[in-house]
C-alpha positions in Angstrom: 0.0 0.0 0.0 1.4 3.4 -1.0 1.9 6.1 1.8 -0.6 8.5 0.2 -3.2 5.7 0.5 -2.3 5.1 4.0 -2.6 8.7 4.8 -5.9 9.0 3.0 -7.2 6.0 5.1 -5.9 7.0 8.5 -5.4 10.7 8.0 -2.3 12.9 8.5 -1.6 11.6 11.9 -1.6 8.1 10.5 1.5 6.8 12.5 -0.3 7.6 15.8 -3.6 5.9 14.5 -1.7 2.8 13.3 -0.4 2.6 17.0 -3.8 2.8 18.2 -5.1 0.0 16.1 -2.2 -2.2 17.0 -2.8 -1.7 20.7 -6.5 -2.4 20.4 -5.6 -5.6 18.7 -3.1 -6.5 21.3 -5.6 -6.0 24.1 -8.5 -7.7 22.5 -6.3 -10.8 21.8 -5.2 -10.7 25.5 -8.7 -10.6 26.8 -10.3 -13.0 24.2 -10.9 -16.1 26.2 -11.1 -14.2 29.6 -14.1 -12.2 29.2 -17.8 -13.4 29.2 -19.3 -13.1 25.7 -21.8 -10.4 26.2 -19.8 -7.8 27.9 -16.9 -8.4 25.5 -19.3 -8.0 22.5 -20.4 -4.8 23.7 -16.6 -3.6 24.0 -16.0 -4.9 20.6 -19.0 -3.0 19.3 -17.7 0.3 20.5 -14.2 -0.5 19.2 -15.3 -1.2 15.6 -17.7 1.6 15.0 -14.5 3.7 15.0 -12.8 1.8 12.0 -15.8 0.8 9.9 -15.2 3.7 7.6 -11.5 2.5 6.9 -13.0 -0.9 5.3 -15.6 1.1 3.1 -12.6 3.4 2.0 -10.3 0.5 1.3 -13.0 -1.2 -0.8 -13.6 2.0 -2.9 -9.8 2.5 -3.2 -9.2 -1.0 -4.2 -6.5 -1.7 -1.9 -5.9 -4.6 0.6 -5.6 -3.9 4.3 -3.6 -7.1 4.6 -0.6 -5.2 3.0 0.3 -3.3 6.4 0.9 -4.4 10.0 -2.1 -2.0 11.2 -4.3 -3.2 8.6 -3.7 -7.0 9.4 -4.4 -6.0 13.0 -7.6 -4.4 11.9 -8.8 -7.4 10.0 -8.1 -9.5 13.0 -10.3 -7.3 15.3 -13.2 -7.4 12.9 -12.6 -11.2 12.4 -12.7 -11.5 16.0 -15.8 -9.5 16.3 -17.7 -11.2 13.5 -17.1 -14.6 15.6 -18.0 -13.1 19.0 -21.3 -11.3 17.4 -22.1 -14.8 16.2 -21.8 -16.7 19.6 -24.1 -13.8 20.9 -26.6 -14.4 18.0 -26.1 -11.1 16.5 -26.1 -12.6 13.0 -27.1 -9.5 11.2 -23.9 -7.6 12.6 -21.6 -10.7 12.2 -22.6 -10.7 8.3 -22.1 -7.1 8.1 -18.4 -7.5 9.5 -17.8 -10.5 7.3 -18.9 -8.3 4.3 -16.5 -5.6 5.3 -13.5 -8.0 5.6 -14.4 -9.7 2.3 -14.3 -6.5 0.3 -11.2 -4.9 2.0 -9.0 -8.1 2.2 -9.2 -9.5 -1.4 -6.1 -11.6 -1.1 -7.8 -13.6 1.6 -11.4 -14.3 0.4 -11.3 -18.0 0.6 -11.0 -18.2 4.4 -14.0 -16.0 5.1 -16.4 -17.1 2.1 -18.0 -20.2 4.0 -18.4 -18.0 7.1 -20.4 -15.4 4.8 -22.5 -18.2 3.2 -23.4 -19.7 6.6 -24.4 -16.3 7.9 -26.7 -15.9 4.7 -28.3 -19.1 5.2 -28.9 -18.3 8.9 -30.5 -15.1 7.9 -32.1 -16.2 4.8 -30.2 -13.4 2.8 -30.3 -14.8 -0.5 -29.7 -11.4 -1.9 -26.2 -11.2 -0.3 -25.3 -14.5 -1.4 -26.3 -14.2 -5.0 -24.4 -10.9 -5.2 -21.1 -12.4 -4.1 -21.4 -16.1 -5.0 -23.5 -16.5 -7.9 -21.0 -18.3 -10.3 -19.5 -20.4 -7.7 -18.5 -24.2 -8.2 -17.5 -24.7 -4.7 -19.0 -27.5 -2.8 -20.1 -25.7 0.4 -21.3 -22.7 -1.5 -23.4 -24.5 -3.9 -25.0 -26.3 -0.9 -25.6 -22.9 0.8 -27.2 -21.7 -2.3 -29.3 -24.7 -2.5 -30.5 -24.3 1.0 -31.0 -20.6 0.7 -33.2 -20.9 -2.3 -35.5 -23.8 -0.7 -35.7 -21.5 2.3 -37.0 -18.5 0.3 -39.2 -21.1 -1.7 -37.4 -20.5 -4.9 -37.5 -24.1 -6.2 -36.3 -23.2 -9.7 -33.1 -21.5 -8.1 -32.5 -24.5 -5.8 -32.7 -26.7 -8.8 -30.1 -24.7 -10.6 -27.7 -24.7 -7.6 -28.3 -28.6 -7.1 -27.7 -29.4 -10.8 -24.4 -27.4 -10.6 -23.8 -29.4 -7.5 -24.3 -32.7 -9.5 -22.0 -31.4 -12.3 -19.1 -30.4 -10.1 -19.5 -33.0 -7.1 -21.5 -36.0 -8.5 -20.8 -38.1 -5.5 -22.2 -35.5 -3.1 -25.3 -35.1 -5.2 -25.8 -39.0 -4.9 -25.3 -38.7 -1.1 -28.8 -37.0 -0.9 -30.6 -39.5 -2.9 -30.0 -42.2 -0.3 -32.6 -43.3 2.1 -30.5 -42.8 5.3 -30.6 -39.5 7.3 -27.7 -37.5 8.6 -27.7 -38.3 12.3 -26.1 -37.0 15.4 -23.0 -39.5 14.4 -22.7 -37.9 11.2 -19.6 -39.7 10.2 -21.5 -43.0 10.0 -23.7 -41.8 7.5 -21.0 -41.0 4.8 -20.5 -43.3 2.1 -17.0 -44.9 1.3 -16.5 -42.6 -1.8 -16.7 -39.4 0.6 -15.1 -40.8 3.5 -11.7 -38.8 3.0 -13.6 -35.7 1.5 -12.8 -33.0 4.3 -14.7 -30.5 2.5 -17.8 -32.6 2.4 -17.6 -33.5 6.0 -17.2 -29.7 7.0 -20.0 -28.9 4.8 -22.2 -31.5 6.5 -21.1 -30.2 9.9 -21.7 -26.6 9.0 -25.2 -27.2 7.7 -26.2 -30.2 9.8 -29.2 -28.5 11.5 -30.6 -27.8 8.2 -29.9 -31.2 6.6 -31.6 -32.9 9.8 -34.7 -31.0 8.8 -37.3 -33.2 7.3 -38.3 -30.4 4.9 -34.7 -29.8 3.7 -33.7 -33.3 3.3 -36.8 -34.5 1.4 -36.2 -31.7 -1.1 -32.7 -32.6 -1.5 -33.6 -36.2 -1.9 -36.2 -35.3 -4.5 -33.7 -33.2 -6.4 -31.2 -36.2 -6.3 -33.3 -38.5 -7.6 -35.1 -36.7 -10.3 -32.2 -34.7 -12.3 -33.5 -32.1 -14.8 -32.0 -30.2 -17.6 -30.4 -27.0 -16.1 -30.2 -25.3 -19.6 -33.9 -25.6 -19.9 -34.5 -24.0 -16.4 -32.2 -21.1 -17.2 -34.1 -20.5 -20.5 -37.5 -20.9 -18.9 -36.2 -18.2 -16.1 -34.8 -15.9 -18.9 -38.2 -16.3 -20.9 -40.3 -15.4 -17.7 -38.1 -12.3 -17.2 -38.5 -11.2 -20.7 -42.3 -11.6 -20.4 -42.4 -9.7 -17.1 -40.6 -6.7 -18.8 -42.9 -6.9 -21.9 -46.1 -7.0 -19.7 -44.9 -4.3 -17.5 -44.3 -2.0 -20.4 -47.9 -2.9 -22.0 -49.5 -2.2 -18.4 -47.5 1.2 -18.1 -48.8 2.1 -21.5 -52.3 1.7 -20.0 -51.4 3.8 -17.0 -51.1 0.9 -14.9 -47.9 1.4 -12.9 -47.7 -1.3 -10.5 -44.8 -3.9 -11.4 -46.3 -6.5 -9.0 -49.3 -6.8 -11.4 -47.0 -7.7 -14.3 -45.4 -10.4 -12.1 -48.9 -11.6 -11.0 -50.0 -11.8 -14.7 -46.9 -13.7 -15.8 -46.9 -16.2 -13.0 -50.5 -16.9 -13.9 -49.5 -17.8 -17.4 -50.3 -14.5 -19.1 -47.1 -13.4 -20.6 -48.1 -11.3 -23.7 -51.3 -9.4 -24.7 -52.3 -12.2 -26.9 -52.2 -14.6 -23.9 -55.5 -13.0 -22.3 -57.5 -14.9 -24.9 -56.7 -18.2 -23.1 -58.4 -17.1 -20.0 -62.1 -15.9 -19.1 -62.7 -12.5 -17.4 -63.5 -14.4 -14.1 -60.1 -16.1 -14.1 -58.0 -12.8 -14.9 -60.1 -11.2 -12.0 -58.9 -13.8 -9.8 -55.3 -12.6 -10.1 -54.3 -10.5 -7.0 -54.2 -6.7 -8.1 -56.6 -7.1 -11.1 -60.0 -5.4 -10.8 -62.9 -4.3 -13.0 -61.1 -1.1 -13.9 -58.2 -2.9 -15.0 -60.3 -5.3 -17.0 -61.9 -2.1 -18.8 -58.5 -0.6 -19.6 -57.5 -4.1 -20.9 -60.6 -4.2 -23.1 -60.2 -0.6 -24.5 -56.6 -1.5 -25.4 -58.2 -4.4 -27.6 -57.5 -7.2 -25.3 -59.8 -10.3 -26.0 -60.7 -12.8 -23.3 -61.7 -16.5 -23.6 -65.2 -17.0 -24.7 -65.7 -13.8 -26.3 
């Protein structure tokens, strides 16, 4: 990191600021295993509030905090804080710190991505997961994406992640098709082909609670036993997205400015103006958000309904 970048991050009195950071890091590590979790978390919260802006600036400047002693100390403080916040069930705060670390420490993203994914699953934060791990082929991340999509009732998305899991880690996908269920003695459930796969075992332990849930496991087993063409899923998803945009434009031209109405119509099977002819007025009126006024506007625009 260049001197001018350090000055921009810490200010003109950067030497004193860096000494303060190093001092905090030393004290925090000294007290790490001595203090009860809750008081320690309150203390950590006060400390990190003074330094969050540095992470945001480092990310904007595209510099790696690990390039300096004080930067590594700061990363250590935030890593400890994220872990302690998790222990105190402050999951949202823990995820926020992990995101800051992930963006300001590009040379060491591997060590933190699993913790981020776990917090995303814990909080149901599919939006965060998709932003940072959308194109992953990593076993644990593919599993996290599958679980998250199941949690948010996105079966199509869950299918995409699971089929990528099948492509990249065939033995793992087959594991979920078995009739046994992950038990408390989880090692006994692992087949011989995966016995020495540490990544697989770590993934099972990390998501053990979810995998022991009847809903999650039955869904995964169904996916494992009923493979689909992932390309068709993607094509269908893109088609639906195009239809939503098209329908939204059509409704906008009628003075109807509610984007959710377009989604409701497309999800019902009406993706274009011509598709209305496949449904009766009564059926269209049953769609959430569609009332008599909307029907009148559609008819004025030349829309024909089934039976007319």
